[in-house]
XYZ file of C-alpha atoms in Angstrom:
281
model
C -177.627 -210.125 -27.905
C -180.208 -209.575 -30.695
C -180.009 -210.994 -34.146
C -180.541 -208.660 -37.243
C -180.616 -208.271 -40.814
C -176.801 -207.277 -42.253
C -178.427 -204.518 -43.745
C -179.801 -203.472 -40.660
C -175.727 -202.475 -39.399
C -174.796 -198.906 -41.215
C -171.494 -199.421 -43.016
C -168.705 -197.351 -44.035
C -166.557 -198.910 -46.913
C -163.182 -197.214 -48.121
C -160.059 -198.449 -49.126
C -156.627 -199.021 -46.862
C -153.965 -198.532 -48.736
C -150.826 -200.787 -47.498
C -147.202 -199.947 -46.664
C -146.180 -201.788 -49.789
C -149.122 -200.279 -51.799
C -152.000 -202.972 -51.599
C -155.008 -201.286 -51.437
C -157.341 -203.685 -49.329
C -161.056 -203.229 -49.466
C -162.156 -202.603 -45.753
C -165.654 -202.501 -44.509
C -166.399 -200.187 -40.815
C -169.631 -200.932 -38.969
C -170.870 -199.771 -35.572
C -170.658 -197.085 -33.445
C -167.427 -195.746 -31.878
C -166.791 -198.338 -28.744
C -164.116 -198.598 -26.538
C -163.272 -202.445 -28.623
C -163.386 -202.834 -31.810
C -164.047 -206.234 -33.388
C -162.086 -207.100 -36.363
C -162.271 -210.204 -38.202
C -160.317 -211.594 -40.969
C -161.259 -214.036 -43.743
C -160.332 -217.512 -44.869
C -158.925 -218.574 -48.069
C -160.680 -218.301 -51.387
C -163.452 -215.798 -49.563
C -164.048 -212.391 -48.388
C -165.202 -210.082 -45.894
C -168.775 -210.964 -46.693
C -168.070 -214.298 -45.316
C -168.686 -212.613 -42.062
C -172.319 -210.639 -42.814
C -174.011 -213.350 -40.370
C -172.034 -213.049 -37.930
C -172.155 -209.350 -37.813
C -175.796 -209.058 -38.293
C -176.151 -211.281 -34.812
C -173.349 -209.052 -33.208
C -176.028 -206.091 -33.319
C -175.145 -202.671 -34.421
C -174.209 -201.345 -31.609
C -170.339 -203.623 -32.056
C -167.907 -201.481 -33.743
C -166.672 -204.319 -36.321
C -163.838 -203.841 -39.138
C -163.778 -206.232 -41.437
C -161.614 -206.526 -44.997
C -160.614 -208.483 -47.997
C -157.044 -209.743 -47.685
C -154.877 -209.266 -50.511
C -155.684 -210.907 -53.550
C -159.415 -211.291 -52.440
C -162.267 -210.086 -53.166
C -162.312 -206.100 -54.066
C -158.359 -205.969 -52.836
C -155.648 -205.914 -54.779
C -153.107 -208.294 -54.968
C -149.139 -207.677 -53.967
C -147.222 -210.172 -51.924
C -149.162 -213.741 -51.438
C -147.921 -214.421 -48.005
C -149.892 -215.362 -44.475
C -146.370 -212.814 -43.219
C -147.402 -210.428 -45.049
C -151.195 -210.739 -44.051
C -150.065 -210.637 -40.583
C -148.262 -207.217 -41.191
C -151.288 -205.931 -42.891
C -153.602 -206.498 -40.230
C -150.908 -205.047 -37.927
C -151.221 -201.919 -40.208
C -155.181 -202.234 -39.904
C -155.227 -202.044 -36.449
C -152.155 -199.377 -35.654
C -154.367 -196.644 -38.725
C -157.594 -197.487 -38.384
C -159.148 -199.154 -34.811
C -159.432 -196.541 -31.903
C -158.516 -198.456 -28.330
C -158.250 -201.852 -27.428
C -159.449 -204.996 -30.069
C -160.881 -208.488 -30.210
C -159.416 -210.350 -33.252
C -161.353 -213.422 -34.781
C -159.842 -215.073 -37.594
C -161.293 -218.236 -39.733
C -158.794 -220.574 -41.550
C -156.312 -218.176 -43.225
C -157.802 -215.277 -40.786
C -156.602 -217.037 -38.088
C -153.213 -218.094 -39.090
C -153.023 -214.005 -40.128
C -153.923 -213.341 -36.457
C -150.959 -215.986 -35.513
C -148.824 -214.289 -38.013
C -149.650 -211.275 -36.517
C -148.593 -212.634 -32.871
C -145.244 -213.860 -34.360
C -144.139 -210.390 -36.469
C -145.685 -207.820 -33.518
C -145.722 -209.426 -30.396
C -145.688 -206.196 -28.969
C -148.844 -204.857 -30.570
C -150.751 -207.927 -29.249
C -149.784 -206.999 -25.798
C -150.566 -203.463 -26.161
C -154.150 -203.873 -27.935
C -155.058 -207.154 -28.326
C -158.073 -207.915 -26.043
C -159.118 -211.176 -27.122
C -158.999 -213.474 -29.947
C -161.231 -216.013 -31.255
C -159.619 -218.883 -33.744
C -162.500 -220.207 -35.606
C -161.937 -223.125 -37.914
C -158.202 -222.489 -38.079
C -155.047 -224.591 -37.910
C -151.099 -223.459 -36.193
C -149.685 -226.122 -39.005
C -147.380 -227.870 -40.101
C -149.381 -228.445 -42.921
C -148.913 -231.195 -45.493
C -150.451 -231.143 -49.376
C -154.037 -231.906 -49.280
C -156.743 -232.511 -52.671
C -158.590 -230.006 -50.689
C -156.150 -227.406 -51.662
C -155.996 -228.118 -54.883
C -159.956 -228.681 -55.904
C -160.538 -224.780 -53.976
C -157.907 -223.292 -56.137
C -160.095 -225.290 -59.310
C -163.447 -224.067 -57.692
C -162.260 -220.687 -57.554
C -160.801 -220.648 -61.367
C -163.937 -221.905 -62.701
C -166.340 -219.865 -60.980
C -164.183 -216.983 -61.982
C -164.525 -217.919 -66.057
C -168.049 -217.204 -65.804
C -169.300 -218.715 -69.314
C -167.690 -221.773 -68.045
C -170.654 -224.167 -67.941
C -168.978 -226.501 -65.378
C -169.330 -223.484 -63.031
C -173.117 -223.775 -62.294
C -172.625 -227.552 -60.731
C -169.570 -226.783 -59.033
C -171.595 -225.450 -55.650
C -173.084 -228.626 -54.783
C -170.463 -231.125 -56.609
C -167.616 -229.998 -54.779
C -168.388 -226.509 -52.252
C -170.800 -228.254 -50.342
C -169.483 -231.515 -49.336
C -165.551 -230.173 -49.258
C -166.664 -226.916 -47.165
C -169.918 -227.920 -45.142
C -171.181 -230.325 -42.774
C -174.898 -231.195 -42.967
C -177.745 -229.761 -44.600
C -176.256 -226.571 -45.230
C -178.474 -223.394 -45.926
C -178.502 -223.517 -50.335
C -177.632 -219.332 -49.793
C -174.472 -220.311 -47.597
C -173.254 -222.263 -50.300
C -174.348 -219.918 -53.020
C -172.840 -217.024 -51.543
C -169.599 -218.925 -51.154
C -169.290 -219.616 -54.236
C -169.745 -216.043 -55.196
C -166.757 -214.794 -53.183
C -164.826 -217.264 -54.969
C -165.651 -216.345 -57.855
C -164.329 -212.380 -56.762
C -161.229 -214.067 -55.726
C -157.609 -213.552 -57.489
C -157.055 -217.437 -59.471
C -153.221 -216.722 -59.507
C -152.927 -215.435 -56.077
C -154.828 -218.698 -54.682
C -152.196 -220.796 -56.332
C -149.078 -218.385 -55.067
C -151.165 -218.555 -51.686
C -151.069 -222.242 -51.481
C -147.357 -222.369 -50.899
C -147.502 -220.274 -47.960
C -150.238 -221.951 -46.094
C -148.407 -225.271 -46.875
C -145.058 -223.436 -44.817
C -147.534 -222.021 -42.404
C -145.788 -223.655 -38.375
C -146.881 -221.074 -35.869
C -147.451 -223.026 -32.549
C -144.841 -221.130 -30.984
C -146.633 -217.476 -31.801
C -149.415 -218.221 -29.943
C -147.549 -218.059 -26.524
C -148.466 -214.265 -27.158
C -152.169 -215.054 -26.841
C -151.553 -216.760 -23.689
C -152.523 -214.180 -21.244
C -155.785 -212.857 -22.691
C -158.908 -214.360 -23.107
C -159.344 -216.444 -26.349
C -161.658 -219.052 -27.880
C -161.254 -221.754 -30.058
C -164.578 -223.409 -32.147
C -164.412 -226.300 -35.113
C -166.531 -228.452 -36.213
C -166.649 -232.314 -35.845
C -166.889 -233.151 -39.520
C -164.477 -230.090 -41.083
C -162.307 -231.597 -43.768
C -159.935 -228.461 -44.016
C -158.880 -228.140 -40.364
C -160.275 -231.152 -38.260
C -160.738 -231.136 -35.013
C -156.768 -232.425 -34.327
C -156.097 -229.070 -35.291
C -158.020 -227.219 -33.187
C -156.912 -228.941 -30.120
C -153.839 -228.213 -31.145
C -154.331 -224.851 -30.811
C -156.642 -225.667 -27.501
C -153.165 -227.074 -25.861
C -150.764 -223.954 -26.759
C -153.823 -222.099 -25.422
C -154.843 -223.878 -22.218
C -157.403 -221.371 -20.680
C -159.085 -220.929 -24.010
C -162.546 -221.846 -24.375
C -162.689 -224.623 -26.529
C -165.798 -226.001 -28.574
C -166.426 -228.827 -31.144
C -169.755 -228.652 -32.916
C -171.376 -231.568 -33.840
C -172.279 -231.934 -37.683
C -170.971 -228.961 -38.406
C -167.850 -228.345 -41.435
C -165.217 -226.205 -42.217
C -167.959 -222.351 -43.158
C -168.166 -221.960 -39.231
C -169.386 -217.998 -39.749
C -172.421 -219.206 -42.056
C -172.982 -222.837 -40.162
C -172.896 -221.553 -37.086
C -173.185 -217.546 -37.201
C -175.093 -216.759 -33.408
C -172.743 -219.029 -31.408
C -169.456 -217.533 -33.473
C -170.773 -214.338 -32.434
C -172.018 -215.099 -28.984
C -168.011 -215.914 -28.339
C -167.014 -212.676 -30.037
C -169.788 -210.811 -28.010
C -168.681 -212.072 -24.464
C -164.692 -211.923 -24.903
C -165.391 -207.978 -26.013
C -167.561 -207.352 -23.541
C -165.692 -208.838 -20.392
């Protein structure tokens, strides 16, 4: 597997318009291929979270890739991880030819959980492999963590706010990253939040705090899967992703060391090198 420049990877961006009228900003890349990769965001981001990891993919992965609702260039509707889950149902059923590999980080991966719970049967049918990166099945309680993204993100998105500048390395880097993070990683971060929807992060927070979905993985049981964190991530620790590990006991399951919650920019080639085997197997 060869590393390349993003821009190397032709794209094809449109819009998907949802069944209750959302229209999400998607981004195709790749040739047509029996698997499609699609991955899904976390919270406050977008689909340009992923660009490293695609890039090391190599162009010749078919990937889809979008902005959830109320991120980035979608719109907003409905603030729910349910209603992410039927979205990316929606995604897959309209839009990815054949079987698919799913990887999710943070709120991607409780939408690929979500999608497990609300079509079960879809999983079965399609579903080739999933990879849970940086992700938690809940219960979640309230964290600060919550609350300072949801201020990161309103700042950054007042723009002539001068507290915005300093908010990348006062609180993005040390909440989000473990050490010596790339300064474009966090930069680039903090863009996406600042493309994010302030109100839906706030309506958003309510549903990750509800989010209990140990049970829907028992769907994921029977295909290959992966599960990656890393040792010092504030947002899901490592408790988490064992967790996950136990409901899933064949999954491959990795902690890296110094290494935070921004697993697609900390560790890009071996988040892709997990994508790249499962849909190629």
């Amino acid at each position: 597997m060869t590393a390349l420049p993003s821009e190397s990877v032709t794209q094809q961006r449109n819009r998907f318009i949802t069944s209750d009228g959302v229209a999400l900003h998607v981004v195709e890349s790749g040739p047509a291929a029996p698997v499609t990769v699609v991955l899904a965001h976390c919270w406050t981001c977008d689909h340009t979270s992923w660009d490293d990891v695609v890039a090391a993919l190599g162009p010749e992965v078919r990937v889809l890739r979008y902005d959830h609702r109320g991120h980035g260039r979608s719109g907003a509707g409905e603030p729910s991880i349910a209603r992410l889950g039927d979205d990316l149902a929606e995604l897959i059923e309209q839009r990815a030819a054949g079987k698919v590999v799913l990887a999710g980080h943070s709120l991607g991966g409780m939408t690929i959980m979500a999608l497990g719970e609300r079509h079960p049967e879809l999983v079965r049918q399609r579903v080739a492999g999933a990879v849970f990166v940086a992700t938690s099945a809940g219960p979640f309680r309230m964290r600060p963590w919550m609350l300072k993204l949801e201020q990161v993100a309103a700042l950054r998105t007042a723009r002539r706010d001068p507290r915005a500048r300093a908010l990348p390395s006062v609180l993005l880097r040390p909440l989000l990253f473990g050490a010596r993070p790339q300064r474009t990683a966090v930069a680039e971060t903090a863009r996406q939040m600042a493309r994010a929807h302030p109100a839906s992060m706030a309506r958003f927070r309510g549903s990750i705090l509800r989010h209990d979905r140990v049970k829907a993985l028992s769907v994921f049981r029977k295909i290959p899967a992966a599960v990656l964190v890393g040792d010092v991530d504030k947002l899901t620790p490592p408790s988490t992703a064992r967790a996950i590990a136990r409901a899933l006991p064949a999954a491959e399951f990795t902690v890296f060391p110094r290494t935070g919650h921004m697993l697609p920019y900390e560790r890009s080639a071996e988040v892709a090198a997990r994508i790249w085997r499962i849909a190629h197997a």
